[in-house]
XYZ file of C-alpha atoms in Angstrom:
559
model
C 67.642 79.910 101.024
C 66.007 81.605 104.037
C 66.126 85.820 103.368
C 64.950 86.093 100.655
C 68.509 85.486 98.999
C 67.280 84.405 95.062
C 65.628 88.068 95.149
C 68.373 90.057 96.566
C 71.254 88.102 94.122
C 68.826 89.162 90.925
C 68.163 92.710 92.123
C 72.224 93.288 92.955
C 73.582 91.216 90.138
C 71.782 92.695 87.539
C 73.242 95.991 86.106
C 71.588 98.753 83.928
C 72.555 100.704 81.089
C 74.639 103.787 81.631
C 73.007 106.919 81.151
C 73.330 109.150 78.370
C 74.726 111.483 81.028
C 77.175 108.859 82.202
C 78.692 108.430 78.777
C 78.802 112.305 78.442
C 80.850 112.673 82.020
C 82.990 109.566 80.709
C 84.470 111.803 77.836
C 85.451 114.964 80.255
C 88.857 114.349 81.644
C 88.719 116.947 83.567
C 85.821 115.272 86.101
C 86.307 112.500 88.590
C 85.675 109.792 86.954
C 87.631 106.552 85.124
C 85.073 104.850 83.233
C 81.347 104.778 83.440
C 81.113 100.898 83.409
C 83.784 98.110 84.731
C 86.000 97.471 81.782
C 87.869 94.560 82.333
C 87.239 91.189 81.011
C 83.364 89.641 81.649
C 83.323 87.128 84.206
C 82.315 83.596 83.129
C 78.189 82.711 83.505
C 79.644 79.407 84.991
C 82.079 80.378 87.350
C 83.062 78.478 90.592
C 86.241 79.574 92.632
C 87.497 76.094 93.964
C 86.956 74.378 90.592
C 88.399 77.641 88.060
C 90.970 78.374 90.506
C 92.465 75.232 92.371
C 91.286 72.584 89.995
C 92.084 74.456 87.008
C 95.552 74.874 88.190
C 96.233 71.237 89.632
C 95.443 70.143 85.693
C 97.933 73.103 84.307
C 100.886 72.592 86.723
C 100.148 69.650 89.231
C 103.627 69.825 90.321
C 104.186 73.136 90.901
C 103.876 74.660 94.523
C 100.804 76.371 95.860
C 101.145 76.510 99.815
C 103.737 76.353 102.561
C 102.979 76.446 105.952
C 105.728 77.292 108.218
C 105.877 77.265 112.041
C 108.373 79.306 113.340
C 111.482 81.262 112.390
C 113.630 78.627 113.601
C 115.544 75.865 111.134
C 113.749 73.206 113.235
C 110.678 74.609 112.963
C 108.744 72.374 109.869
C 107.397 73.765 106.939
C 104.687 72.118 105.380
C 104.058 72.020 101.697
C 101.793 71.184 99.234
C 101.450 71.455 95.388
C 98.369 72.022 93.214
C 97.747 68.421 92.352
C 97.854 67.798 96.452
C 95.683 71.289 97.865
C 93.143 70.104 95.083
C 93.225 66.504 96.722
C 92.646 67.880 100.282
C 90.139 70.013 99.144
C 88.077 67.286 97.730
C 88.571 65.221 100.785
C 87.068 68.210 102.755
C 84.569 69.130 100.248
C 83.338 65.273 100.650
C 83.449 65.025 104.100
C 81.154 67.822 104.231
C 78.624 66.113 101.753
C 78.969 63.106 103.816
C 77.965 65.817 106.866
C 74.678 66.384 105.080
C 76.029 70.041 103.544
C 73.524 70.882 100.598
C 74.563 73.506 97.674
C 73.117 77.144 98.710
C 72.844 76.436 102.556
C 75.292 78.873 104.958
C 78.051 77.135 106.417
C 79.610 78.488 109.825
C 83.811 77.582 110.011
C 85.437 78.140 112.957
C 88.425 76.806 113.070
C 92.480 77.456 114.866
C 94.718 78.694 112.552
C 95.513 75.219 110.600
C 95.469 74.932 106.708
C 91.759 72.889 107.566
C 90.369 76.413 107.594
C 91.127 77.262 104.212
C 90.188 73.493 102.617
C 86.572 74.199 104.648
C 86.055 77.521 103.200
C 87.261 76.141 99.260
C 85.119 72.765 100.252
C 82.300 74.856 101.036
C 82.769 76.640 97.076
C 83.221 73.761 95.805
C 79.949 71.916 96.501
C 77.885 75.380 96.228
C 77.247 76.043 99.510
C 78.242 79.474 101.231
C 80.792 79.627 103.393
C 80.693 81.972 106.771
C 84.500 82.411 108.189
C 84.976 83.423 111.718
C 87.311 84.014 114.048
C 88.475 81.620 116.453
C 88.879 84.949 118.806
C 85.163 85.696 118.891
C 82.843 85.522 122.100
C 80.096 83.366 122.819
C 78.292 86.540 122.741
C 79.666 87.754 119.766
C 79.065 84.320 118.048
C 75.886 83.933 119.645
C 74.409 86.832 117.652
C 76.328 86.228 114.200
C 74.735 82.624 114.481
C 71.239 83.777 114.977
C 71.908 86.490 111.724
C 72.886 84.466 109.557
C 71.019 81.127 110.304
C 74.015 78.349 109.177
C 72.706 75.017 108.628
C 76.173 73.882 109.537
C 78.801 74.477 112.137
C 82.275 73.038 110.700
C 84.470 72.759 114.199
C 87.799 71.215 115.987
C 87.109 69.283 118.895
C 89.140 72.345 120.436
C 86.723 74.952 119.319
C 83.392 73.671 120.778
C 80.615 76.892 122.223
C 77.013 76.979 123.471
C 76.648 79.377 121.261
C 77.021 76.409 118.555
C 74.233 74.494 119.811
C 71.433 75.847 117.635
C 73.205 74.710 114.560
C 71.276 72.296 113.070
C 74.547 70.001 112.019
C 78.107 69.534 113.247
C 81.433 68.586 111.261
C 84.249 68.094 113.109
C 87.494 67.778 111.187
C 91.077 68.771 112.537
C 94.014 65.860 112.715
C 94.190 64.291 109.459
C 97.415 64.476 107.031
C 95.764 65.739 103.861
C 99.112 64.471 102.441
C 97.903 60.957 103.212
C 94.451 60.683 101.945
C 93.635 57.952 99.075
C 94.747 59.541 95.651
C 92.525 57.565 93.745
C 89.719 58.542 95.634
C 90.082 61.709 93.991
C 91.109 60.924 90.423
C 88.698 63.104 88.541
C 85.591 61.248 90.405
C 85.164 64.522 92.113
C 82.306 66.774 90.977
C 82.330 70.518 91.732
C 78.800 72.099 92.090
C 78.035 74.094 88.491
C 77.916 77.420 90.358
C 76.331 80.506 88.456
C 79.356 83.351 89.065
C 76.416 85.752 91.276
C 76.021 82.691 92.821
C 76.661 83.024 96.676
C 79.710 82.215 97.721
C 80.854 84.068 100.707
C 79.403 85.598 103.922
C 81.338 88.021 105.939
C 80.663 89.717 109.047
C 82.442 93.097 109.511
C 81.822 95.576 112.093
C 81.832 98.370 109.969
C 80.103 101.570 111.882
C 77.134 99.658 113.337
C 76.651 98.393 116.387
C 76.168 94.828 115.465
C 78.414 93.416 112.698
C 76.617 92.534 109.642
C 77.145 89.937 106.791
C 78.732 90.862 103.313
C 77.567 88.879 101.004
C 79.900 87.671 98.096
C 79.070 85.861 94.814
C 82.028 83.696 93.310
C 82.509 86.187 90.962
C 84.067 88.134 93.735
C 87.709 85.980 93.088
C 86.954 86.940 89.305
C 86.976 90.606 90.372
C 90.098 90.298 92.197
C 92.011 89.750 89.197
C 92.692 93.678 88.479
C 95.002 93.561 91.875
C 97.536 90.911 89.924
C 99.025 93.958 88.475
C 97.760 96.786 89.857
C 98.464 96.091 92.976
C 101.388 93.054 93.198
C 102.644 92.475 90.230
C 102.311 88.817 90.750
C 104.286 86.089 88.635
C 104.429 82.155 88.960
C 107.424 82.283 90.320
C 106.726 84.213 93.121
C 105.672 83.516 96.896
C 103.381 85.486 99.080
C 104.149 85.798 102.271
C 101.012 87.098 103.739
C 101.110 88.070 107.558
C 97.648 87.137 108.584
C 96.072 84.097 109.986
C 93.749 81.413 107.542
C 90.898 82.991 109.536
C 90.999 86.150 108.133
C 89.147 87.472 104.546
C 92.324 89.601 104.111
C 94.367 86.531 104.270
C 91.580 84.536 102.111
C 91.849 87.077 99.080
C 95.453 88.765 99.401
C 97.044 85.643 100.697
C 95.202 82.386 99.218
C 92.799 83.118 96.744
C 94.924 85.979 94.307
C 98.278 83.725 94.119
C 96.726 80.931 93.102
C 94.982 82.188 90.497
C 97.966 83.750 89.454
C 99.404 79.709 89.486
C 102.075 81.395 92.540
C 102.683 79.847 96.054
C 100.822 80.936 99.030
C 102.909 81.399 102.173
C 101.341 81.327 105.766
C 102.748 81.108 109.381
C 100.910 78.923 112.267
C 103.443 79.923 114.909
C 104.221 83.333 116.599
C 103.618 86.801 115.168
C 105.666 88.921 117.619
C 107.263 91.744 115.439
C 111.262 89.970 115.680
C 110.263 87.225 114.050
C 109.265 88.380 110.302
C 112.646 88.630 109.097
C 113.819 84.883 109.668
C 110.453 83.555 108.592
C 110.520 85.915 104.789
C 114.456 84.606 104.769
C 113.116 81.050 105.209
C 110.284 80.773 102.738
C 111.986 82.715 99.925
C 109.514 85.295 100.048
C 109.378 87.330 97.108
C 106.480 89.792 98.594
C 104.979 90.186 101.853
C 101.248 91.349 102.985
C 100.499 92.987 106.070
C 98.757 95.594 107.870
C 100.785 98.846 108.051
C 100.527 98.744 112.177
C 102.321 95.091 112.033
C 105.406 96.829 108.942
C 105.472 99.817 112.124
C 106.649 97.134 114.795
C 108.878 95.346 112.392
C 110.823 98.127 111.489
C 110.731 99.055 115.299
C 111.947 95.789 116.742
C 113.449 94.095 114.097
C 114.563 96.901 111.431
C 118.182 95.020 111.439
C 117.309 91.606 109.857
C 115.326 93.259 107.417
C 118.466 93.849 105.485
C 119.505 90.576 104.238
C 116.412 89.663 102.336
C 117.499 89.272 98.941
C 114.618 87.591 97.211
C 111.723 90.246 98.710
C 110.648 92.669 96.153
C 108.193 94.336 97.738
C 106.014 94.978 100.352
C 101.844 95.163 100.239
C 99.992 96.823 103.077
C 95.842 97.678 103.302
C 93.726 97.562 106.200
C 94.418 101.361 107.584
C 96.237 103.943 106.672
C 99.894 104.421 107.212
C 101.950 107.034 108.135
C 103.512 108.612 106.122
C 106.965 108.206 106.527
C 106.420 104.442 106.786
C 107.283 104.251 102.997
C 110.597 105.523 103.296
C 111.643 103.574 106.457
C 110.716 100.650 105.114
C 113.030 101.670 101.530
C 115.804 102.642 103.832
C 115.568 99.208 105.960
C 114.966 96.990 103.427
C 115.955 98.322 100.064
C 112.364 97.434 98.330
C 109.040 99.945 98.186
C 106.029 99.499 99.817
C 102.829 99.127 97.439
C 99.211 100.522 99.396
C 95.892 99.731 98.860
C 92.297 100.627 99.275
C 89.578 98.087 99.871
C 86.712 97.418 102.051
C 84.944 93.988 103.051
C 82.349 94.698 99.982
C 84.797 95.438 97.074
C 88.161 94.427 98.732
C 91.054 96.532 96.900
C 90.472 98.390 94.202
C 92.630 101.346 94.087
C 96.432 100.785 94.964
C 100.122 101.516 93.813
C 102.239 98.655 92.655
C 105.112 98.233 90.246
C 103.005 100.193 87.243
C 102.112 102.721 89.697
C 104.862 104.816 91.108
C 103.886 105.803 94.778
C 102.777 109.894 94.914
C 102.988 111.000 98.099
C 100.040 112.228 100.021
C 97.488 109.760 97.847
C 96.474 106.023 97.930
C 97.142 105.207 94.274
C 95.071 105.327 90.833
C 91.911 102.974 89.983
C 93.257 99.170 89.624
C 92.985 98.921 85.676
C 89.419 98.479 84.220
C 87.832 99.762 87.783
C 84.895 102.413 87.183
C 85.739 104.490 89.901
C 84.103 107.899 90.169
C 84.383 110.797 92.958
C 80.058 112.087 93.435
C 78.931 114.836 94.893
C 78.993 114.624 98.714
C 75.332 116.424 99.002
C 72.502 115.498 97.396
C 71.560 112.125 94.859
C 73.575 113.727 92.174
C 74.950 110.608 89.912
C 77.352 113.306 87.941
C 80.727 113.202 89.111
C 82.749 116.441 90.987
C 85.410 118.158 89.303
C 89.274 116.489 89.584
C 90.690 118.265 92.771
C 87.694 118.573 94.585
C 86.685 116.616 97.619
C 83.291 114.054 97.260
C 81.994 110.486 97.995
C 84.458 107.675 96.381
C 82.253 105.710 94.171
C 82.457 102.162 92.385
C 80.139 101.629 89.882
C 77.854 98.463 90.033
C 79.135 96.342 86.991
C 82.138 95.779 88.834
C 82.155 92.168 89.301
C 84.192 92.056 92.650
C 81.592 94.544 94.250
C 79.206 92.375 96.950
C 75.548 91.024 96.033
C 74.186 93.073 98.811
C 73.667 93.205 102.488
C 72.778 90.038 104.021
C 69.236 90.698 105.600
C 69.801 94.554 105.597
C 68.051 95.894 102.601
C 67.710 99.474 103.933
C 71.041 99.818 104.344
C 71.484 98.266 101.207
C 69.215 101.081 99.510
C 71.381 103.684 101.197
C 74.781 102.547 99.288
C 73.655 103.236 96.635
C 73.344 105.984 94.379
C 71.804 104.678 91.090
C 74.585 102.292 89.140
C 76.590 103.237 91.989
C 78.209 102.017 95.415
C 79.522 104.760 97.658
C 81.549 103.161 100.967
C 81.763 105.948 103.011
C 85.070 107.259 102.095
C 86.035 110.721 101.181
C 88.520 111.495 98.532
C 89.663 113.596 95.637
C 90.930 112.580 92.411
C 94.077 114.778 90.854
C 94.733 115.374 87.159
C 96.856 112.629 86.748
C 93.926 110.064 88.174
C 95.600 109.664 91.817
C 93.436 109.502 94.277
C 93.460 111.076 98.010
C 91.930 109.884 101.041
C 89.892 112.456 103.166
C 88.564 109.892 105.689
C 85.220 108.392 106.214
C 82.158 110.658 105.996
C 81.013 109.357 109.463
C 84.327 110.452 110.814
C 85.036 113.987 109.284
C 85.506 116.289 112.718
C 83.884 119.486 112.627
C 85.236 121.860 115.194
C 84.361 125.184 115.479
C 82.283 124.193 112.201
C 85.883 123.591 110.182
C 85.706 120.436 108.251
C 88.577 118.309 109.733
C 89.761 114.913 108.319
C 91.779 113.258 111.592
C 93.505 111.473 108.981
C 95.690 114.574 108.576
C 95.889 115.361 112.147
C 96.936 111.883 113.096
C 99.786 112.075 110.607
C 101.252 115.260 111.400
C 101.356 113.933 115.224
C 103.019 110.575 113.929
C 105.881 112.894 112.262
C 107.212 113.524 116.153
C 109.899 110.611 116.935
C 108.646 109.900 120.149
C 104.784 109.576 119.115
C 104.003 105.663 117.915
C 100.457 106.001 117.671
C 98.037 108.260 117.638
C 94.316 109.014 116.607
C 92.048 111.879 116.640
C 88.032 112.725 117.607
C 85.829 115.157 118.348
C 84.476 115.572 121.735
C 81.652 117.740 123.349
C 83.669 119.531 126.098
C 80.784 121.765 126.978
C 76.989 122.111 125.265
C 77.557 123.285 121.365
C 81.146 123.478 121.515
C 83.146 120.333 119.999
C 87.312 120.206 120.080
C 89.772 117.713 118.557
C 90.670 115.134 120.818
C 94.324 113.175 120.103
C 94.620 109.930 121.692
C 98.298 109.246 121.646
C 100.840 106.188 122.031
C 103.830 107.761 123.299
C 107.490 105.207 122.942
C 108.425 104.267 126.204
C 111.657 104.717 125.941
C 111.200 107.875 124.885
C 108.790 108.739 127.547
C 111.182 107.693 130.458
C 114.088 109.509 129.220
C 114.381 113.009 130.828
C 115.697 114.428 127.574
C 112.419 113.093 125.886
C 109.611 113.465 128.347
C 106.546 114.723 126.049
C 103.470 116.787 128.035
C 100.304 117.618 126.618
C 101.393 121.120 125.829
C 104.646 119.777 123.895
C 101.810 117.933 121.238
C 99.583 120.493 121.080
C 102.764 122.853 120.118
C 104.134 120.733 117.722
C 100.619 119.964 115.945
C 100.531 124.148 116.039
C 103.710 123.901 113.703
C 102.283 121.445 110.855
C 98.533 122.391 110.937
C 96.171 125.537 111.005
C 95.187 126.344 114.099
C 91.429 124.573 113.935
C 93.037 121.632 112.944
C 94.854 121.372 115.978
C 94.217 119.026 119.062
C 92.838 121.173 121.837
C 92.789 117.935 124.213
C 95.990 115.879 124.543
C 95.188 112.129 126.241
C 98.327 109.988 126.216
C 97.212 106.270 126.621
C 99.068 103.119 126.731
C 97.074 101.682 123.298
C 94.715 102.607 120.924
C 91.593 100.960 120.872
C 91.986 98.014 117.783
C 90.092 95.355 116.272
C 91.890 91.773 116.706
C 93.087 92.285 113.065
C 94.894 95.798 113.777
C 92.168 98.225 112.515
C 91.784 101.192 114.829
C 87.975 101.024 116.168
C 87.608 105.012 116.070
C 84.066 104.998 117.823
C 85.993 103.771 121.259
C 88.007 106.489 121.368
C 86.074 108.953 123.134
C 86.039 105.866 125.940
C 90.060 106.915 126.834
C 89.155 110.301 127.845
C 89.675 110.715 131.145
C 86.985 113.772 132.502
């Protein structure tokens, strides 16, 4: 592979001995710290994700359901299903046509497909014949594609007819696929004639481009043992069982869809649910109601419209036992509103595009309010000092650098073509993502924000994170987010950015002015933590998949 890649997969993979000092710091409760080392069960030297997930299961329950597909909320709206005998089928088919395509094992292939079940058979074909799949979205610029093409160098583009882009033209090979009833192709075609690539588990697997705090996005770069390091969330996080179907809120062309909504239920042997048609917050209800969801995925701004727009059909939805968000952080009182409206708790995780989610609640782990959740079982999660190269962990309580230590099997090879950066993740065994947090006596763990993002007015250390939810406690704020801004040379103030409910604005008895924010902040927060600017703003400044791009912000401010 072009990059260097053998190099980089041997220097990430490989993992060293703890320290004497880390097994000393592993024995004092009292420090940040779960285990020095991952402790869950080794992943497999032979591991492939498409052949140990979906194959395995077709041959342990052919007949059992693995994905529906619905349409709309609607009773004439179709639902499409498949079971584990069938995605295995289509997956083949797909996996061939991209042999016939000229796909070799360890090239990069680019998918950019609509949101149609074909995305996720290209990204399992591409696993299953070794090669490494690079999922996009179908929303992207030729711009934006332009430059992810030229970074990562595919040596094929699989397409629609639908989906065609200049941008495209420099890769080397095109597969078009789209239109055909996977339901239909020849069965004995695929009756065990198939052969799945014999895929080391550091292997590449999976490329994805995030945009992270950089000006360019840059590509994540995932062994197959990533879907082996997923398997901590199963009960950490959603207490799956085979019985149960995900409802997961996202489109096929989205990673948090890929591992929260494909990959983790079927490994679990479960049913993956996903919707082609609208997303508009009134239609969840009717669509969980139809598919017998018995859990449901989304990102906390999406469960903030539901219960805004559609909080009455959330209450007949017998068969939902929970709900999942990740992706940003809620407020606060989102757990309860979502209790009140539809009788069932809300489970929250942490993750990030190298690691996905690794510290969450779920039905093991009550929710404590004010934190994120405890280390998924078997995680080596520590809290390091936020100074310094210091690989000893802080004290519990105190505030430092979350860290994950490198033997964790879901944790990324490295940084596609980005080795500095690389370097700068890590602190010896481990990987340190930027976020700040604290780690209580009973091994919860709370979220101080990103390191890039702590404000420092007046020289106070300020996490907006607590700003922005003592704003989002007023009943006529939706949104809101925080930053510092230069108002004059040296001197930096809080900023809030805020999303005020129209209804709420219009109504004489509600009208909200600057002043009326800044008082009520004054009420919940010490007086440096308080917004000195007040900017009300019709929306905040988010990615396509909900995640508020805080660098923007400072764009809103009207001078």
């Amino acid at each position: 592979m072009p990059g260097g890649q053998p190099k980089l997969r041997q220097r990430i993979s490989q993992v060293s001995d703890p320290t004497s000092d880390d097994q000393a710091v592993s024995k004092q409760t009292k420090l940040a710290i779960t285990a020095d080392r991952f402790g869950g069960a080794p992943c497999p030297d032979a591991f492939n994700i498409a052949r140990d997930i979906v194959a395995a299961g077709a041959e342990r329950h052919p007949d059992a359901l693995a994905l529906m597909v619905v349409a709309g909320p609607e009773s004439g709206d179709p639902i499409s299903q498949m079971t584990y005998a069938e995605l295995a089928r289509a997956i083949e088919a797909m996996a061939g046509k991209l042999r016939a395509g000229g796909v070799t094992p360890g090239e990069r292939v680019l998918i950019r497909l609509p949101n149609t079940p074909d995305y996720a058979f290209a990204v399992f074909a591409c696993f299953a014949i070794g090669a490494v799949a690079v999922p996009l979205s179908d929303q992207l610029t030729d711009a934006e594609l332009g430059w992810i093409v030229g970074d990562a160098e595919p040596a094929t583009a699989v397409v629609t007819l639908g989906m065609a882009s200049s941008a495209l033209d420099c890769v080397p090979r095109h597969v078009v696929v789209g239109g055909e009833d996977h339901h239909g192709h020849d069965v004995a075609a695929h009756k065990g004639d198939f052969v799945y690539a014999n895929t080391a588990s550091d292997d590449p697997a999976l490329l994805i481009y995030t945009s992270g705090t950089t000006a360019r996005p840059k590509g994540v770069l995932h062994g197959h043992r990533m879907a082996w390091g997923r398997r901590p969330m199963a009960q950490g996080w959603y207490g799956l069982k085979r019985d149960d179907r995900l409802f997961h809120a996202g489109a096929f062309n989205w990673t948090f869809t890929l591992g929260t909504g494909l990959i983790d239920p079927w490994m679990a042997g479960a049913t993956a649910v996903i919707t082609t048609g609208p997303r508009s917050p009134d239609v969840w209800p009717a669509l969980l109601r139809r598919t017998d969801a018995t859990m449901f995925a989304a990102v906390p701004g999406l469960i903030r419209q539901i219960l805004k727009y559609a909080r009455p059909g959330l209450r007949d939805l017998p068969l939902l036992r929970h709900g999942l968000i990740a992706g940003d952080t809620p407020p606060a009182g989102l757990f309860d509103d979502w209790m009140e409206a539809t009788g069932t708790p809300l489970y929250e995780a942490l993750g990030m595009s190298e690691i996905s989610t690794y510290i969450s609640t779920g039905p093991d782990v009550p929710r404590k309010a004010g934190t994120l959740g405890k280390a998924q079982a078997g995680r080596a999660i520590a809290i390091l000092p936020e100074q310094g190269l210091s690989t000893s962990p802080v004290a519990r309580g105190e505030v430092g650098r979350l860290a994950v230590h490198r033997s964790d099997p879901g944790l990324m090879l490295g940084y596609w073509r980005r080795e500095d950066e690389e370097r700068d993740v890590f602190r010896g065994d481990w990987f340190i993502g930027g976020d700040l947090a604290a780690m209580d006596d009973d091994g919860y763990i709370t979220h101080h924000g990103r390191d890039n993002d702590v404000m420092k007015p007046l020289g106070y250390r300020v996490s907006p994170l607590e700003v922005e939810a003592a704003l989002l406690t007023h009943p006529d704020i939706v949104d809101a987010a925080c930053a510092e801004v230069e108002i004059k040379d040296g001197v930096r103030v809080v900023a809030a950015f805020v999303v005020v409910d129209e209804e709420g604005r219009n109504a004489e008895r509600h009208s909200l002015s600057a002043d009326d924010v800044v008082i009520f902040a004054g009420e919940r927060l010490a007086a440096y933590k308080c917004p000195r600017i007040v900017q009300f703003v019709d929306a905040l400044p988010k990615t396509a998949n909900g995640k508020l791009t805080r660098a923007k912000l400072s764009d809103l401010l009207r001078r």
